[in-house]
Amino acid sequence: IRCQSINTDKKKSSRNILDNASNLLTDFLSGGSLGSMPIAEGAVTDLFDRPLFFSLYDWFLEHGGVYKLAFGPKAFVVVSDPIVARHILRENAFSYDKGVLADILEPIMGKGLIPADLDTWKQRRRVIAPAFHNSYLEAMVKIFTACSERTILKVNKLLEGDGNGGPKSAELDLEAEFSSLALDIIGLGVFNYDFGSVTKESPVIKAVYGTLFEAEHRSTFYIPYWKIPLARWIVPRQRKFHDDLKIINACLDELIKNAKESRQETDVEKLQQRDYVNLKDASLLRFLVDMRGADVDDRQLRDDLMTMLVAGHETTAAVLTWAVFLLAQNPSKMKKAQAEVDLVLGTERPTYESLKKLQYIRLIIVEALRLYPQPPLLIRRTLKSDVLPGGYKGDKDGYAIPAGTDLFISVYNLHRSPYFWDRPHEFEPERFLVENKNEEIEGWSGFDPSRSPGALYPNEIISDFAFLPFGGGPRKCVGDQFALMESTVALTMLLQNFDVELKGTPESVELVTGATIHTKNGLWCKLKKRSDSH
Ligand code: HEM
């Protein structure tokens, strides 16, 4: 597919003068040319009429696994090739930082892991990663179950009506329900705070949604308007954003103060051996405060908590939303999933151990993440010049990129690449069970589960970076197992109790994106108590 750069060169000559000038300017400003890299020509409407990642996909099919996208005075390199993604994320990870993403998230997450500069990141990652140990995850499964139980109860109440025989089915926006569920779970798991958002509203909950909304908005807006002097005092939305932040920060500060007052300093190994399942407070905050040698100022701790609150909330809710959307269009797969749940659990609730037996549900979750990755793009900027490796076809010399180059790794393109997946747009959870050692693709070692022995869920190692739902390399998501288990528990319990249908047509569920892919007007579904269960 790289061969298309020749055609692209011809097309390039016909591009309008303004575009050429902007490319020259960008190349000049970024210290050099991107050589023979194909250039995507898109109308500006491509960027605004539909989610950006759809256009990036079309250009990927046209221009190949590495191309340059120029709009206005700005240019991005778009990567849809696993070998190049592996290079950026793992092999040469420390030559890149988060670039544009850090600009967007810094006002919310401060020096939390996602936007952090490399020095802060190294320090905090070393402390935070061990907090997600196995006993913690086991304790979390109990929390996932207890919180999902609340959602089930809520639907059951709707189905019971006022006691005089309720409706046959309950109509709900499951996207909103999953969002509340994920918020309750992340609050308890990260700082032992019960938002209780499945059943109530509160100023803190409103503030969290307000902040997330602003984060989403900023990530789709190409001009950092929030940096305009006085904007935070003059623009009403900016004022509200800062008020929301104040409410959340006050809540987090209080939790940090309480945790510090009851600190019991211990070594990491001892902390990990605590009787987690019976601990009153099994949260990450407790671990981070009690860990010996991990003293940190309250501001950094607050940034860490805020980062995990934002990173672990909408992402997980979105996975559940799209898993249900896909299942609802595939009734036979829904039945197969329910049969597995009935066989493994009967009427019991899922446990840490039983998750290992719920293979089909786990594959549904990862297949939903393949088709709807959250986020659909990973963002990077080169800290120093680099040479991207030649991908699986064409240009063996690769592409030299100067320091300061902005890159998008399109996880959406990788996950739907016709070069790596059969029927890439189809929902086929079973696909992950088939080994694929496509030797025609030089430099890519195929899908091989033996590469990641003991992994409960397929990952980037098994797929040699063709499947990247949680990124890869040193900056891979720290909460991946938390999120996967959470989604598996919530989906299991939903299917154990209800049959789910879409209320409208699949087409009416329109897609919008910010940091995650969500629906335009909610995922409206009809839920009926299962008649054929257990
Ligand atoms: C990073 C996805 C849930 C905390 C990431 C990255 C991805 C991702 C793709 C890498 C970003 C990059 O390389 O630019 C997801 C998805 C989730 C999820 C799809 C849910 C299904 C969570 C949860 C937590 C979390 C539950 C915390 C409890 C983080 C943090 C980072 C991160 C702290 C930054 C890691 C670092 O830079 O060291 N996530 N995430 N995520 N995620 Fe997640």
XYZ file of C-alpha atoms and ligand atoms in Angstrom:
577
model
C 0.000 0.000 0.000
C 2.975 2.288 0.385
C 3.327 2.162 -3.442
C 0.454 4.580 -3.579
C 2.803 7.387 -2.578
C 3.686 7.696 -6.275
C 0.067 8.408 -7.174
C -0.222 10.654 -4.209
C 2.712 12.705 -5.406
C 0.757 13.390 -8.617
C -2.328 14.300 -6.670
C -0.233 16.503 -4.455
C 0.677 18.718 -7.387
C -3.010 19.405 -7.991
C -3.742 20.476 -4.434
C -4.714 24.031 -3.921
C -2.064 26.638 -3.346
C -3.106 27.280 0.213
C -2.647 23.640 1.201
C 0.780 23.471 -0.398
C 1.806 26.627 1.318
C 0.609 25.310 4.643
C 2.545 22.058 4.117
C 5.690 23.936 3.276
C 5.215 26.093 6.315
C 4.611 23.068 8.528
C 7.616 21.251 7.121
C 9.715 24.327 7.578
C 8.499 24.904 11.132
C 8.933 21.278 12.108
C 12.464 21.228 10.826
C 12.287 19.277 7.590
C 10.223 17.401 5.065
C 8.461 14.114 5.730
C 10.032 12.795 2.534
C 7.954 10.522 0.358
C 5.211 10.087 2.928
C 1.787 9.994 1.234
C -0.382 13.000 1.935
C -4.098 12.741 2.603
C -6.242 15.232 0.807
C -9.414 15.881 2.679
C -12.064 18.508 2.482
C -12.572 20.393 5.714
C -16.110 18.985 5.730
C -14.503 15.561 6.286
C -13.518 16.808 9.688
C -16.846 18.224 10.745
C -19.563 16.211 8.957
C -18.728 12.969 10.671
C -16.360 11.623 13.320
C -12.745 12.235 12.323
C -11.781 8.583 12.605
C -14.138 7.646 9.713
C -12.208 9.943 7.379
C -8.906 8.661 8.738
C -10.050 5.143 7.813
C -10.902 6.070 4.215
C -7.534 7.792 3.840
C -5.814 4.726 5.334
C -7.325 2.525 2.624
C -6.237 5.058 0.017
C -2.774 6.015 1.277
C -1.596 3.145 3.445
C -0.369 2.514 6.959
C 1.549 5.812 7.343
C 0.382 9.056 5.802
C 0.450 12.740 6.487
C -2.735 14.651 7.131
C -2.547 18.378 6.748
C -5.237 20.796 7.780
C -4.712 24.481 8.158
C -1.184 25.200 9.291
C -1.117 21.934 11.196
C 0.017 18.485 10.024
C -0.329 15.088 11.656
C 1.215 11.774 10.759
C -1.448 9.078 10.866
C -0.267 5.561 11.697
C -2.395 2.465 11.036
C 0.366 -0.094 10.834
C 1.133 -2.430 13.789
C 4.878 -2.484 13.139
C 5.068 1.299 13.238
C 2.707 1.452 16.248
C 4.933 -1.050 18.077
C 7.944 1.141 17.363
C 6.302 4.304 18.696
C 4.625 2.770 21.720
C 7.211 0.240 22.816
C 10.551 0.208 21.044
C 11.171 3.931 21.044
C 8.510 5.005 23.544
C 10.627 7.582 25.361
C 11.207 9.611 22.212
C 7.524 10.600 22.330
C 5.189 12.420 24.694
C 1.434 13.037 24.642
C 1.623 16.299 22.659
C -1.806 17.801 21.945
C -3.499 15.452 24.405
C -1.393 16.744 27.294
C -2.378 20.328 26.365
C -6.040 19.337 26.541
C -5.922 17.278 29.707
C -3.406 19.161 31.819
C -5.970 21.657 33.211
C -8.049 18.714 34.460
C -5.517 16.019 35.319
C -2.518 18.212 36.210
C 0.476 15.889 36.456
C -1.551 12.682 36.511
C -0.144 9.719 34.546
C -1.857 10.447 31.221
C -0.593 13.994 30.538
C 2.459 13.808 32.852
C 5.930 14.817 31.659
C 8.344 11.887 31.517
C 10.068 12.570 34.858
C 6.821 12.770 36.818
C 5.410 9.813 34.897
C 8.405 7.566 35.754
C 8.046 8.346 39.447
C 4.277 7.919 39.654
C 3.916 4.896 37.361
C 6.379 2.985 39.593
C 4.088 3.623 42.554
C 0.662 3.306 40.914
C 1.136 0.139 38.809
C 1.754 -2.168 41.840
C -1.524 -0.939 43.349
C -3.455 -2.948 40.691
C -2.273 -6.322 42.095
C -4.316 -9.538 41.986
C -5.814 -9.319 45.493
C -6.962 -5.775 44.732
C -8.661 -6.983 41.549
C -10.290 -9.811 43.477
C -11.706 -7.311 45.973
C -12.845 -5.124 43.078
C -14.857 -7.960 41.519
C -16.988 -7.858 44.684
C -17.513 -4.139 44.181
C -18.368 -4.638 40.489
C -20.974 -7.221 41.500
C -22.476 -5.109 44.281
C -22.755 -2.039 42.034
C -24.185 -4.009 39.095
C -26.734 -5.443 41.526
C -28.015 -1.898 42.090
C -28.578 -1.429 38.363
C -30.402 -4.768 38.164
C -32.602 -3.751 41.105
C -33.386 -0.441 39.437
C -34.582 -2.203 36.255
C -36.520 -4.756 38.280
C -38.311 -1.919 40.087
C -39.285 -0.396 36.743
C -40.622 -3.780 35.631
C -42.612 -4.220 38.830
C -44.340 -0.863 38.326
C -46.548 0.397 41.151
C -47.456 -3.079 42.383
C -50.487 -3.527 40.111
C -48.573 -5.513 37.521
C -45.803 -3.545 35.866
C -45.030 -3.116 32.181
C -43.811 -6.082 30.100
C -40.591 -4.287 29.301
C -38.646 -1.379 30.745
C -37.352 1.279 28.370
C -33.998 2.675 29.376
C -31.057 4.543 27.970
C -28.448 1.925 28.770
C -25.595 4.265 27.900
C -26.668 6.552 30.753
C -27.131 3.576 33.088
C -23.659 2.238 32.288
C -22.220 5.672 32.858
C -23.751 5.823 36.366
C -22.632 2.287 37.106
C -19.062 2.974 35.974
C -18.947 6.186 38.016
C -20.031 4.384 41.186
C -17.446 1.667 40.584
C -14.548 4.001 39.849
C -15.332 6.117 42.930
C -15.280 3.089 45.218
C -12.308 1.421 43.517
C -10.082 4.481 43.342
C -10.898 6.439 46.513
C -13.532 4.476 48.408
C -16.219 7.109 47.766
C -19.722 6.034 46.926
C -21.191 8.444 44.376
C -24.405 6.392 44.479
C -25.172 7.780 41.049
C -27.263 4.775 39.949
C -29.959 5.914 42.343
C -29.457 9.645 42.956
C -28.035 12.940 41.758
C -25.706 15.173 43.758
C -23.604 18.307 43.218
C -20.445 16.177 43.062
C -21.936 13.870 40.421
C -23.081 16.879 38.385
C -19.600 18.373 38.685
C -17.981 15.140 37.450
C -20.243 15.082 34.397
C -19.657 18.770 33.778
C -15.895 18.216 33.840
C -16.082 15.184 31.570
C -18.256 17.117 29.151
C -15.680 19.892 28.985
C -12.837 17.388 28.522
C -14.764 15.803 25.624
C -15.472 19.177 24.090
C -11.848 20.245 24.291
C -10.685 17.052 22.639
C -12.856 17.696 19.587
C -12.038 21.377 19.308
C -8.959 22.287 17.354
C -8.290 25.672 18.945
C -7.281 25.793 22.630
C -9.841 28.512 23.382
C -9.563 27.832 27.100
C -6.082 29.334 27.061
C -7.354 32.730 25.923
C -6.632 35.244 28.717
C -9.629 35.875 31.005
C -11.676 33.125 29.267
C -12.081 31.336 32.550
C -13.775 34.384 34.064
C -15.714 35.644 31.070
C -16.979 32.611 29.149
C -19.885 31.103 31.138
C -18.977 27.510 30.187
C -15.424 28.072 31.315
C -16.643 29.563 34.587
C -18.840 26.528 35.141
C -15.927 24.230 34.325
C -13.772 25.874 36.976
C -16.624 25.750 39.495
C -17.074 22.025 38.758
C -13.360 21.430 39.213
C -13.493 23.219 42.550
C -16.295 20.933 43.771
C -14.458 17.753 42.732
C -11.146 18.974 44.094
C -12.723 19.800 47.449
C -14.194 16.296 47.593
C -10.869 14.654 46.647
C -8.908 16.857 49.087
C -11.189 15.762 51.911
C -10.734 12.086 50.997
C -6.949 12.507 50.817
C -6.910 14.271 54.192
C -8.902 11.441 55.810
C -6.699 8.776 54.222
C -3.545 10.522 55.410
C -4.901 10.903 58.942
C -5.387 7.150 59.154
C -2.119 6.272 57.403
C -0.435 2.967 58.296
C 2.880 2.985 56.503
C 3.948 -0.441 55.132
C 6.156 -1.994 52.424
C 4.584 -2.698 49.042
C 4.819 -6.482 49.436
C 3.055 -6.342 52.804
C 0.382 -4.039 51.406
C -0.286 -6.476 48.603
C -0.683 -9.293 51.117
C -3.403 -7.556 53.138
C -6.665 -9.477 53.427
C -8.126 -7.456 50.572
C -11.459 -9.144 50.181
C -12.321 -8.332 53.799
C -10.816 -4.849 53.922
C -13.273 -2.042 54.604
C -11.319 0.243 52.321
C -9.545 -1.614 49.491
C -9.132 1.529 47.370
C -6.094 2.646 45.403
C -5.936 5.787 47.539
C -5.454 3.682 50.680
C -2.625 1.786 48.960
C -0.934 4.923 47.660
C -1.080 6.650 51.045
C 0.077 3.623 53.048
C 2.956 2.677 50.755
C 6.346 3.187 52.393
C 8.711 5.425 50.458
C 5.966 6.862 48.268
C 5.495 10.167 50.056
C 4.015 12.695 47.730
C 2.353 16.063 48.048
C -1.435 16.213 48.160
C -1.608 17.994 44.829
C 0.088 15.112 42.987
C -2.109 12.576 44.738
C -5.188 14.545 43.733
C -3.984 14.656 40.108
C -3.491 10.876 40.210
C -6.987 10.261 41.539
C -8.603 12.699 39.122
C -6.783 11.037 36.211
C -8.075 7.614 37.150
C -11.567 8.952 37.730
C -11.687 10.404 34.216
C -9.726 7.609 32.490
C -11.721 4.794 34.016
C -15.259 6.117 33.806
C -16.556 6.893 30.300
C -14.192 4.362 28.700
C -15.712 1.419 30.539
C -19.250 2.744 30.113
C -18.615 2.989 26.365
C -17.380 -0.600 26.112
C -20.571 -1.835 27.751
C -22.705 0.401 25.547
C -21.211 -0.937 22.319
C -21.168 -4.526 23.534
C -24.931 -4.330 24.104
C -25.474 -2.491 20.813
C -23.666 -5.284 18.950
C -25.348 -8.112 20.857
C -28.804 -6.642 20.357
C -28.279 -6.929 16.608
C -27.095 -10.516 16.932
C -29.790 -12.408 18.875
C -28.094 -15.789 18.343
C -24.904 -14.470 19.946
C -26.952 -12.977 22.775
C -28.512 -16.424 23.365
C -25.097 -18.083 23.233
C -23.792 -15.614 25.822
C -26.812 -16.163 28.068
C -26.373 -19.936 27.769
C -22.771 -19.584 28.937
C -23.815 -17.436 31.899
C -26.524 -19.946 32.877
C -24.138 -22.867 32.581
C -21.313 -21.274 34.554
C -23.307 -19.367 37.153
C -26.947 -20.434 37.224
C -28.426 -17.833 39.571
C -25.108 -17.173 41.383
C -23.287 -13.873 41.049
C -19.940 -13.784 39.194
C -16.732 -14.090 41.233
C -13.045 -13.531 40.492
C -12.714 -17.290 39.902
C -15.819 -17.699 37.741
C -14.699 -14.925 35.363
C -12.115 -17.419 34.124
C -14.931 -19.675 32.919
C -16.947 -16.948 31.191
C -14.897 -17.101 28.025
C -17.584 -16.020 25.555
C -18.555 -12.952 27.589
C -14.880 -11.980 27.814
C -14.539 -12.307 24.042
C -17.662 -10.178 23.497
C -16.046 -7.435 25.562
C -12.789 -7.510 23.598
C -14.634 -7.710 20.276
C -16.634 -4.615 21.289
C -13.296 -2.926 22.047
C -11.962 -3.984 18.666
C -14.888 -2.457 16.778
C -15.269 0.581 19.058
C -11.874 1.315 20.612
C -11.849 3.853 23.456
C -10.181 6.176 22.545
C -10.158 5.562 18.787
C -6.871 7.487 18.419
C -3.696 7.573 20.476
C -1.875 10.884 20.342
C 1.884 11.423 20.408
C 4.503 14.111 19.636
C 8.172 13.399 18.880
C 10.533 14.767 21.532
C 13.489 14.172 19.215
C 13.789 13.194 15.581
C 13.060 9.565 14.797
C 12.829 7.175 11.875
C 9.568 5.263 11.627
C 10.289 1.707 10.504
C 9.236 0.494 7.058
C 5.932 -1.262 7.606
C 4.839 -4.592 6.262
C 4.870 -3.442 2.642
C 6.686 -0.964 0.506
C 9.128 1.593 1.812
C 11.739 -0.474 3.679
C 13.707 2.603 4.680
C 10.820 4.012 6.649
C 10.205 7.717 7.173
C 12.381 10.248 8.966
C 10.299 12.489 11.195
C 11.642 15.614 12.872
C 11.268 16.571 16.534
C 7.911 18.196 17.246
C 5.930 16.045 14.776
C 2.378 15.290 15.930
C 1.134 11.760 15.373
C -2.181 9.909 15.619
C -1.996 6.155 16.025
C -5.387 5.156 14.694
C -6.450 2.232 16.839
C -9.737 2.242 14.931
C -7.870 1.652 11.648
C -5.666 -1.045 13.150
C -8.673 -2.823 14.610
C -10.563 -2.756 11.317
C -7.617 -3.244 9.009
C -8.423 -5.586 6.113
C -4.761 -6.623 6.182
C -5.016 -8.187 9.636
C -8.636 -9.190 10.163
C -11.074 -11.305 8.163
C -14.415 -9.526 7.735
C -13.043 -6.608 9.789
C -16.378 -4.840 10.312
C -18.293 -7.929 11.471
C -19.037 -8.675 15.112
C -17.420 -12.079 15.633
C -16.206 -12.646 19.196
C -15.065 -16.135 18.156
C -12.366 -14.639 15.912
C -9.990 -14.336 18.870
C -9.901 -18.129 19.205
C -8.367 -18.611 15.759
C -4.599 -18.463 15.498
C -3.296 -16.421 12.578
C 0.369 -16.567 11.687
C 0.231 -14.639 8.477
C 3.782 -15.128 7.263
C 3.192 -13.063 4.135
C 3.352 -9.963 6.296
C 7.032 -9.426 6.901
C 7.893 -8.170 10.377
C 4.502 -8.968 11.932
C 4.420 -12.156 13.936
C 0.661 -12.753 13.836
C -1.830 -13.745 16.538
C -0.375 -16.249 18.934
C -1.939 -16.726 22.400
C 1.174 -18.597 23.606
C 3.034 -15.263 23.481
C 1.117 -14.051 26.533
C 0.588 -17.175 28.655
C -2.010 -16.821 31.376
C -3.623 -13.711 29.851
C -7.352 -13.847 30.495
C -8.120 -11.473 27.632
C -6.473 -11.126 24.171
C -4.016 -8.224 24.163
C -1.429 -6.338 22.129
C 1.277 -8.943 22.802
C -0.792 -11.830 21.443
C -1.649 -9.811 18.335
C 1.786 -8.182 17.893
C 0.223 -4.691 18.089
C -2.653 -5.291 15.656
C -5.050 -5.174 18.640
C -4.366 -2.226 20.924
C -7.427 -1.532 23.088
C -5.285 -0.358 26.001
C -2.278 0.935 24.081
C 1.024 -0.855 24.575
C 4.556 -0.429 25.880
C 5.424 1.501 29.031
C 2.429 3.851 28.817
C -0.122 1.114 28.440
C -3.294 1.558 30.485
C -2.705 0.670 34.160
C -6.398 -0.110 34.645
C -6.818 -2.628 31.807
C -7.615 -5.696 33.929
C -9.815 -3.601 36.238
C -11.813 -2.364 33.244
C -12.067 -5.731 31.506
C -13.237 -7.519 34.645
C -15.659 -4.712 35.441
C -17.198 -4.904 31.960
C -17.372 -8.696 32.088
C -19.168 -8.655 35.452
C -21.645 -5.954 34.421
C -22.491 -7.592 31.087
C -22.788 -11.019 32.694
C -25.276 -9.766 35.269
C -27.315 -7.873 32.704
C -27.633 -10.951 30.468
C -28.271 -13.209 33.446
C -31.383 -11.194 34.257
C -32.732 -9.627 31.085
C -33.363 -9.997 27.380
C -32.294 -6.790 25.676
C -33.592 -5.304 22.429
C -32.881 -1.978 20.773
C -35.854 0.377 20.972
C -35.232 1.876 17.520
C -33.211 0.791 14.513
C -29.439 0.356 14.751
C -29.066 3.247 12.273
C -30.915 5.584 14.628
C -28.125 5.071 17.176
C -25.800 7.659 15.733
C -22.174 7.901 16.679
C -20.354 10.889 18.128
C -16.829 11.118 19.413
C -14.773 13.050 21.835
C -12.226 11.144 23.831
C -14.477 8.084 23.534
C -17.037 6.918 20.980
C -20.562 7.380 22.222
C -24.093 7.594 20.885
C -25.734 10.820 19.836
C -28.973 10.378 21.774
C -28.396 7.436 24.073
C -28.682 3.686 23.671
C -32.401 3.270 24.152
C -33.291 -0.348 24.829
C -36.209 -2.492 25.922
C -35.381 -4.821 28.769
C -37.547 -7.826 29.647
C -37.127 -10.207 32.544
C -35.731 -13.418 31.098
C -38.265 -16.202 30.875
C -35.852 -18.939 29.817
C -33.093 -18.430 32.390
C -31.205 -20.963 34.453
C -4.028 4.812 29.658
C -7.792 2.700 27.459
C -9.902 1.990 31.757
C -6.350 4.407 33.902
C -4.853 4.245 28.714
C -4.522 4.098 27.315
C -5.585 3.532 26.702
C -6.579 3.277 27.706
C -5.734 3.214 25.223
C -3.204 4.474 26.657
C -3.240 5.902 26.204
C -2.016 6.266 25.403
O -1.098 5.480 25.206
O -1.992 7.415 24.937
C -8.700 2.354 28.443
C -9.946 1.668 28.186
C -10.539 1.472 29.396
C -9.666 2.023 30.414
C -10.455 1.254 26.812
C -11.848 0.834 29.699
C -12.397 -0.112 28.970
C -9.091 2.515 32.716
C -9.316 2.426 34.132
C -8.315 3.122 34.737
C -7.457 3.633 33.693
C -10.484 1.678 34.783
C -8.050 3.351 36.191
C -8.686 2.803 37.185
C -5.445 4.748 32.913
C -4.225 5.497 33.179
C -3.545 5.603 31.958
C -4.368 4.922 30.978
C -3.786 6.058 34.519
C -2.209 6.273 31.704
C -1.110 5.252 31.834
C 0.281 5.822 31.677
O 0.503 6.742 30.883
O 1.156 5.317 32.383
N -6.093 3.715 28.926
N -8.574 2.562 29.788
N -7.959 3.237 32.482
N -5.490 4.430 31.589
Fe -6.958 3.390 30.722
